[in-house]
mmCIF file of C-alpha atoms in Angstrom:
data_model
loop_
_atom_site.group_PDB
_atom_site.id
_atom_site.type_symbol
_atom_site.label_atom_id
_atom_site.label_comp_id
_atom_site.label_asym_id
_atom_site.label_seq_id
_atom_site.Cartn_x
_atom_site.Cartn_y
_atom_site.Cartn_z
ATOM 1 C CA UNK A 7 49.114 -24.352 63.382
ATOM 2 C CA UNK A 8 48.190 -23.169 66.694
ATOM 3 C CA UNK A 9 45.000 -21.059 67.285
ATOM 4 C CA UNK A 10 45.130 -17.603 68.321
ATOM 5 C CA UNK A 11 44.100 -17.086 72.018
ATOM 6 C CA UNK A 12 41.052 -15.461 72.510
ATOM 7 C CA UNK A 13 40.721 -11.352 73.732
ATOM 8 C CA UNK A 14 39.900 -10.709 77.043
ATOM 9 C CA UNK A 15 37.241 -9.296 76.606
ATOM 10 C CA UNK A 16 35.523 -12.171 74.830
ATOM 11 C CA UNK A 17 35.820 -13.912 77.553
ATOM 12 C CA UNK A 18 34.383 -11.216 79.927
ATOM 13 C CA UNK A 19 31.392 -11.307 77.546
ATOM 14 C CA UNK A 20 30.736 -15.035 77.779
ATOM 15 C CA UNK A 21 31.162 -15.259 81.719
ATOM 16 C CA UNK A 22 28.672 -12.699 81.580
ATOM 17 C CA UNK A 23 26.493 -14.125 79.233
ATOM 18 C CA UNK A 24 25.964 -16.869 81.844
ATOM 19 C CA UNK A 25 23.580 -16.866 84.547
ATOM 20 C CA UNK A 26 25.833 -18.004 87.053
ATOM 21 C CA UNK A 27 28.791 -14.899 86.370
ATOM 22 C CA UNK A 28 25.984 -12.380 85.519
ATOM 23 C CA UNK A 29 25.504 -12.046 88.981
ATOM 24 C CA UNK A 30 28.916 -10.897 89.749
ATOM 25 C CA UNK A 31 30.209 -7.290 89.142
ATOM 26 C CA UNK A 32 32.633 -6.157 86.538
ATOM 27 C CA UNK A 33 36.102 -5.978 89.079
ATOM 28 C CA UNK A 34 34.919 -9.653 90.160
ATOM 29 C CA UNK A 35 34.919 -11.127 86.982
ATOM 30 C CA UNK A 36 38.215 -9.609 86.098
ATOM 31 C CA UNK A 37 39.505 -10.696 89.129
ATOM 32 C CA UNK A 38 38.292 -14.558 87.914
ATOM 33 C CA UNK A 39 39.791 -13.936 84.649
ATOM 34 C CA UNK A 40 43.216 -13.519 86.087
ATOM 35 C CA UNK A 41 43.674 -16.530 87.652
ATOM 36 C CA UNK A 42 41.722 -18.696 85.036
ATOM 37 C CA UNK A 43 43.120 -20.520 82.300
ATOM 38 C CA UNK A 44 42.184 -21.010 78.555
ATOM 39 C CA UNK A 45 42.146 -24.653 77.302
ATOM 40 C CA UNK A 46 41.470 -26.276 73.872
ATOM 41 C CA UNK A 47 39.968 -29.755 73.277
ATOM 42 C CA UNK A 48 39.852 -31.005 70.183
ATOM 43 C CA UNK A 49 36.622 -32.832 68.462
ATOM 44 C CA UNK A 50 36.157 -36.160 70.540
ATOM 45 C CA UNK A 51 38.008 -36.072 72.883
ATOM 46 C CA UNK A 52 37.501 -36.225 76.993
ATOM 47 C CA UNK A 53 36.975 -33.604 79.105
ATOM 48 C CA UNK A 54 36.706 -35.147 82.126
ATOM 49 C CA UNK A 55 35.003 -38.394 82.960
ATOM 50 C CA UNK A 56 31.870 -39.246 85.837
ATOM 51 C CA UNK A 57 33.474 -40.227 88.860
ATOM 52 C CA UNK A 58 36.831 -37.808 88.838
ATOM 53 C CA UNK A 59 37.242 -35.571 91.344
ATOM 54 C CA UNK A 60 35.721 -32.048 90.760
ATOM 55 C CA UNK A 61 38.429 -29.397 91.068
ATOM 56 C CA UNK A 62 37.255 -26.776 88.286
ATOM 57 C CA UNK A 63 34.753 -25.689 86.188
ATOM 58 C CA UNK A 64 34.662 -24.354 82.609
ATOM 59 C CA UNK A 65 33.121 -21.745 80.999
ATOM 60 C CA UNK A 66 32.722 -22.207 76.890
ATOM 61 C CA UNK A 67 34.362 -19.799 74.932
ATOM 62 C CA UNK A 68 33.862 -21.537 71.151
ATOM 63 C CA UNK A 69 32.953 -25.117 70.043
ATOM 64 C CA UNK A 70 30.206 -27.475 72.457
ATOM 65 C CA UNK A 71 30.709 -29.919 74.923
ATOM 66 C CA UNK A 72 28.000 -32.847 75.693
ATOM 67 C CA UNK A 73 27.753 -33.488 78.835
ATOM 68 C CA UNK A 74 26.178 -38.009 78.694
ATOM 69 C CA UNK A 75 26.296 -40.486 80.876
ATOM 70 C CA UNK A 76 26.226 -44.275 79.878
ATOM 71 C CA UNK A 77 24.058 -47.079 80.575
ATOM 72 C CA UNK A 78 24.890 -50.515 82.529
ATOM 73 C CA UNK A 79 23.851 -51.676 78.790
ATOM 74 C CA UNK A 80 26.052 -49.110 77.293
ATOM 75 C CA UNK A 81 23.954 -47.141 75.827
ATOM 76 C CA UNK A 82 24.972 -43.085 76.017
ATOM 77 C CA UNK A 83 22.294 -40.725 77.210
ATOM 78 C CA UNK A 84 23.057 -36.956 76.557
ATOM 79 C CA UNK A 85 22.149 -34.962 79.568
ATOM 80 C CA UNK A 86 23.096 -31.344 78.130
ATOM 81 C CA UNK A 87 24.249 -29.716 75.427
ATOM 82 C CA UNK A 88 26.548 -26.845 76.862
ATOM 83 C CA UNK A 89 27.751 -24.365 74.233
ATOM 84 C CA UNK A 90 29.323 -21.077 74.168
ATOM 85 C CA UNK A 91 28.721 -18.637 77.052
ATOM 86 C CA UNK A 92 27.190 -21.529 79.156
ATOM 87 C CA UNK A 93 29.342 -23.386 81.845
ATOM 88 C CA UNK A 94 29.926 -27.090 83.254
ATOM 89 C CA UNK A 95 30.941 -28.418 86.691
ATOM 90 C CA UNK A 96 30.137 -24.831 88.692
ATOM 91 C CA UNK A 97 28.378 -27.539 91.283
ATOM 92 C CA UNK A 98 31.742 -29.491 91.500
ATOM 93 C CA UNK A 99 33.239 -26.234 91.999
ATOM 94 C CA UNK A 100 31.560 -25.840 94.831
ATOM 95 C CA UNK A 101 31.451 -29.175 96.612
ATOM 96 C CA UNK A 102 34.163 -30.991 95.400
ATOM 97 C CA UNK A 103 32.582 -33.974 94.780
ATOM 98 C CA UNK A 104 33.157 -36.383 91.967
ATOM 99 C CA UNK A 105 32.042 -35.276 88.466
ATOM 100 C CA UNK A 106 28.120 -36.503 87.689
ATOM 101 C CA UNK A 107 29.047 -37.141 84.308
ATOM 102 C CA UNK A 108 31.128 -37.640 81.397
ATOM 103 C CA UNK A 109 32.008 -34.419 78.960
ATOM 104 C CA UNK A 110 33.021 -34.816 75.282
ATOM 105 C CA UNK A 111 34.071 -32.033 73.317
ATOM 106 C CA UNK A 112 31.301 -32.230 70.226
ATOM 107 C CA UNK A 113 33.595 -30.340 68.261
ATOM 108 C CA UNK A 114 36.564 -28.433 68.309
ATOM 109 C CA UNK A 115 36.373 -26.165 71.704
ATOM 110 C CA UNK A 116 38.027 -23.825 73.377
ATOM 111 C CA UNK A 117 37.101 -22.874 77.490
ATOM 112 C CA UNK A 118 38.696 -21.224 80.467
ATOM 113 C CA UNK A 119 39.199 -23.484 83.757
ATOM 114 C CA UNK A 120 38.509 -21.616 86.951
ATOM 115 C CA UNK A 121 39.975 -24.336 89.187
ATOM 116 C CA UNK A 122 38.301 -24.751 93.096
ATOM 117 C CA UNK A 123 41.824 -24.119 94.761
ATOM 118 C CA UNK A 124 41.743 -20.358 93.454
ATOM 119 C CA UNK A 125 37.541 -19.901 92.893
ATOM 120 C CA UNK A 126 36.647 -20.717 96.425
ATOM 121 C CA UNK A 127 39.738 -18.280 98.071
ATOM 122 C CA UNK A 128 37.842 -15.214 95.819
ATOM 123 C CA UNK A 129 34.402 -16.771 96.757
ATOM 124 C CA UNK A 130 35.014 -16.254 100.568
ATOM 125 C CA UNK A 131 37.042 -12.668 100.025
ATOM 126 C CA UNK A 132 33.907 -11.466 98.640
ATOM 127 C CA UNK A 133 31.011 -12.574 100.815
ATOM 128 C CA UNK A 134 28.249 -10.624 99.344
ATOM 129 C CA UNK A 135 28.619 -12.847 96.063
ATOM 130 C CA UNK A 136 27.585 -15.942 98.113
ATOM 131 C CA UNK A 137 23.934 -15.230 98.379
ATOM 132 C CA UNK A 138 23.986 -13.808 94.863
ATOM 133 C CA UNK A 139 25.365 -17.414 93.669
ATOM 134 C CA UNK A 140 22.508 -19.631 96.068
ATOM 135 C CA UNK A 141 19.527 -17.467 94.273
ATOM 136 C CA UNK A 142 21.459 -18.657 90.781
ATOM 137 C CA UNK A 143 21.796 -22.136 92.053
ATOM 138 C CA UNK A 144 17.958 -22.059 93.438
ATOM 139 C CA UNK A 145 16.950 -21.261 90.236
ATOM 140 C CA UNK A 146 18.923 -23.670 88.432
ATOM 141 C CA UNK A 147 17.199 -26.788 90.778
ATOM 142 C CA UNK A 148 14.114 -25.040 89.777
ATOM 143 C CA UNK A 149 14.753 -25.505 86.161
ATOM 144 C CA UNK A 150 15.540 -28.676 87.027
ATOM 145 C CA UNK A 151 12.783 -29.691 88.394
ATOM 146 C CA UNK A 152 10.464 -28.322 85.380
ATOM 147 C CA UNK A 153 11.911 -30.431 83.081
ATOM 148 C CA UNK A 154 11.265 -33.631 85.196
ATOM 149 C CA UNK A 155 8.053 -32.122 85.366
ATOM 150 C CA UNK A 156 7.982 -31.551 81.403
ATOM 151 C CA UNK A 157 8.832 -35.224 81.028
ATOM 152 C CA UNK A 158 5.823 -36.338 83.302
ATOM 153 C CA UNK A 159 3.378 -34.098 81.848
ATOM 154 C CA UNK A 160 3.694 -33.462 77.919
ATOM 155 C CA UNK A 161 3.708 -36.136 74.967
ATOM 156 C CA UNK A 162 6.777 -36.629 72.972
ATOM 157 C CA UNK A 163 5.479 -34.185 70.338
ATOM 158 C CA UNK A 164 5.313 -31.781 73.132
ATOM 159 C CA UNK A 165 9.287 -32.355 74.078
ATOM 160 C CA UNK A 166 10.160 -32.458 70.869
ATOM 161 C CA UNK A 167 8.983 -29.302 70.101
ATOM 162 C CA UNK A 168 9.676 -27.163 72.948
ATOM 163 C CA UNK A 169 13.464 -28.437 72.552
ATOM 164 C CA UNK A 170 13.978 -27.464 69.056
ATOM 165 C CA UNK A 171 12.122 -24.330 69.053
ATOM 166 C CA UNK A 172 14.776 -23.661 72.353
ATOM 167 C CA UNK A 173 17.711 -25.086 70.014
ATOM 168 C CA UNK A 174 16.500 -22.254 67.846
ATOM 169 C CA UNK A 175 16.588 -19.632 69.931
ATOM 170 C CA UNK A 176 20.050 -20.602 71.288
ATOM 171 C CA UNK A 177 22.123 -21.897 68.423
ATOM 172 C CA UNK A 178 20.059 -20.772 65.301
ATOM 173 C CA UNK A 179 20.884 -18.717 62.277
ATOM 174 C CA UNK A 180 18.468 -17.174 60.350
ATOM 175 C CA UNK A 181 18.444 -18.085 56.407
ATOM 176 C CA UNK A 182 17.436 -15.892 53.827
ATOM 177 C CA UNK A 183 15.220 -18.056 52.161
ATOM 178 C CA UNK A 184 13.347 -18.207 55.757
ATOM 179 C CA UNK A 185 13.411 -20.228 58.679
ATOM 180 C CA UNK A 186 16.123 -20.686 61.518
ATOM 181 C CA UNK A 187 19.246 -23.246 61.071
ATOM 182 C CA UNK A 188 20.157 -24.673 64.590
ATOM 183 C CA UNK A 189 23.716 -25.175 64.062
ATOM 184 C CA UNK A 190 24.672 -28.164 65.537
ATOM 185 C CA UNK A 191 23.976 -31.353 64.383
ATOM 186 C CA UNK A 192 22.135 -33.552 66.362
ATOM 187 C CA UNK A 193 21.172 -37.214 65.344
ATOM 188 C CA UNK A 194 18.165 -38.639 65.814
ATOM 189 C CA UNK A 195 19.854 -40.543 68.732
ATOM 190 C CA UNK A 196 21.079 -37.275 70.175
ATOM 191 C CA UNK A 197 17.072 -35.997 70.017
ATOM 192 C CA UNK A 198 15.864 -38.851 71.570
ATOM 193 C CA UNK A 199 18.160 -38.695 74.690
ATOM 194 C CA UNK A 200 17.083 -35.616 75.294
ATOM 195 C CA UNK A 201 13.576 -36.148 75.280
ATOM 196 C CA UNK A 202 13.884 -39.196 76.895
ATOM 197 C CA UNK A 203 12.032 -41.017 74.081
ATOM 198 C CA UNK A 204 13.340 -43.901 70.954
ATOM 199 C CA UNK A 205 15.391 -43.042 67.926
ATOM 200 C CA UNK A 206 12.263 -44.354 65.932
ATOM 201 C CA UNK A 207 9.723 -42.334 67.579
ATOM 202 C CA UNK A 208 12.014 -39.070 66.896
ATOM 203 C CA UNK A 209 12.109 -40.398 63.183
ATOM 204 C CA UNK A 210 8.305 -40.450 62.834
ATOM 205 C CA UNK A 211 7.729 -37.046 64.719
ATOM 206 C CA UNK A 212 10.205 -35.432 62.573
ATOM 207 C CA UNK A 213 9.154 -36.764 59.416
ATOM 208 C CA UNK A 214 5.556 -35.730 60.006
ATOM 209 C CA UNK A 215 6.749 -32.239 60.624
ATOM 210 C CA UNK A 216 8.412 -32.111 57.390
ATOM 211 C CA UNK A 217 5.262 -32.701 55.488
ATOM 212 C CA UNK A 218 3.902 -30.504 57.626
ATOM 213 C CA UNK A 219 6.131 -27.493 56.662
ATOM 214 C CA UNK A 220 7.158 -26.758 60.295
ATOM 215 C CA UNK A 221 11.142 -28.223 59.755
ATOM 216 C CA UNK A 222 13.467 -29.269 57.176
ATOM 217 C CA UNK A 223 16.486 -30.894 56.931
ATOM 218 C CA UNK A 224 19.940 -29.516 54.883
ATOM 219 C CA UNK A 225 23.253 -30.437 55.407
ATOM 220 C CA UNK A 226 22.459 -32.549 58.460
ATOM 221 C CA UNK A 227 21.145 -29.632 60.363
ATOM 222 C CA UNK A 228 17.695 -29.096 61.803
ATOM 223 C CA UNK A 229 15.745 -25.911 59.657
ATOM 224 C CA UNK A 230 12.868 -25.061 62.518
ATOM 225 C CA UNK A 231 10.533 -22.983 59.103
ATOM 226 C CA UNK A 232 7.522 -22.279 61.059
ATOM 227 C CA UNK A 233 8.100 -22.105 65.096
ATOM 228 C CA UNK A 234 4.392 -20.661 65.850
ATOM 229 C CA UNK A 235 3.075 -24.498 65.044
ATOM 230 C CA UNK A 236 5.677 -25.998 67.071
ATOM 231 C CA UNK A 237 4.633 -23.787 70.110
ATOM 232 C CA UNK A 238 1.302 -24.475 69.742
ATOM 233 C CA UNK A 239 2.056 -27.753 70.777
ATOM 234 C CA UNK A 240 3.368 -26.960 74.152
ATOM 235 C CA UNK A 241 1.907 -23.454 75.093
#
């Protein structure tokens, strides 16, 4: 059966909901929206692969996409996590240089494609937006450049921490019984990419924090139960 396509104006709301659209004015995104194009990628499957040429970028509408890169030993490293209301390749978009990385659809997702041919046309029709989109950009090297420093400077508990209490706040659901479920599930593989640590050094931090009361685990999902001793490990 084929899924329904998705209202317009969801899809104004997650172009706005990212940093790089929320700079743009209401007529501009609609403008955008009537040249882009929905697209659905089932669980697993390719996105695009590191070293293709970069002719669009995608905004999430539903599902995730993991955005990894793999090792001359094969081992897959997990750069981002980019779920709904976020966006991949808006640097390729630009440039139009080879993707940096592979993207897998995590689960079942849906996006819109703005491709370069018809994003860069708009871009230069409306040359106020270009200085509005460098500030974004700055601020996205910035944030880039804190979590190098992040790596450098704070222990793995440290990380750890500051990435699920963020995993919280981005993907979480509240429970009744209390606590926040961060609804994707990430292995302990998965953590320790991202953290740039070892499977087995995620599986002792996480089993101390259980016994601590700070997390729990049900269903396969991360429970973050008491977030105030998790920041006081980075703040």
């Amino acid at each position: 059966m084929r899924a329904p396509r998705i209202d317009a104006s969801i899809k104004r709301e997650a172009l706005l909901s990212s940093a790089f659209f929320r700079s743009m004015r209401p007529e501009e995104i609609d403008e955008i929206l009537a040249f882009a194009v929905e697209r659905r990628f089932p669980r697993g499957s390719t996105v695009f692969s590191k070293g293709e040429p970069g002719t669009s970028m995608m905004a999430v509408l539903a599902g995730r996409l993991r955005a990894i890169n793999v090792s001359l030993e094969g081992k897959e490293v997990i750069l981002n996590v980019i779920g709904p209301g976020e966006i991949v390749g808006e640097i390729a978009v630009l440039d139009g240089k080879p993707r940096s990385s592979d993207v897998v659809a995590a689960e079942d997702t849906t996006v819109i494609v703005v491709e370069r041919r018809d994003f860069l046309p708009f871009l230069f029709r409306h040359e106020s937006l270009m200085e509005r989109l460098l500030v974004v950009l700055c601020d996205r090297l910035r944030r880039t450049s804190g979590a190098l420093e992040e790596i450098a400077l704070f222990d793995l508990p440290a990380r750890l921490a500051r990435l699920l209490v963020k995993l919280a706040a981005d993907y979480g659901t509240p429970l009744e019984g209390g606590g926040t479920r961060i609804g994707m599930k990430l292995s302990q593989r998965d953590l320790s990419n991202l953290v740039a640590s070892t499977r087995e050094s995620i599986n002792k931090q996480l089993r101390v924090w259980r016994e601590a009361g700070s997390i729990d685990l049900v269903d396969s999902h991360i429970v973050v139960l008491r977030p105030d001793m998790l920041k006081a490990l980075y703040e």
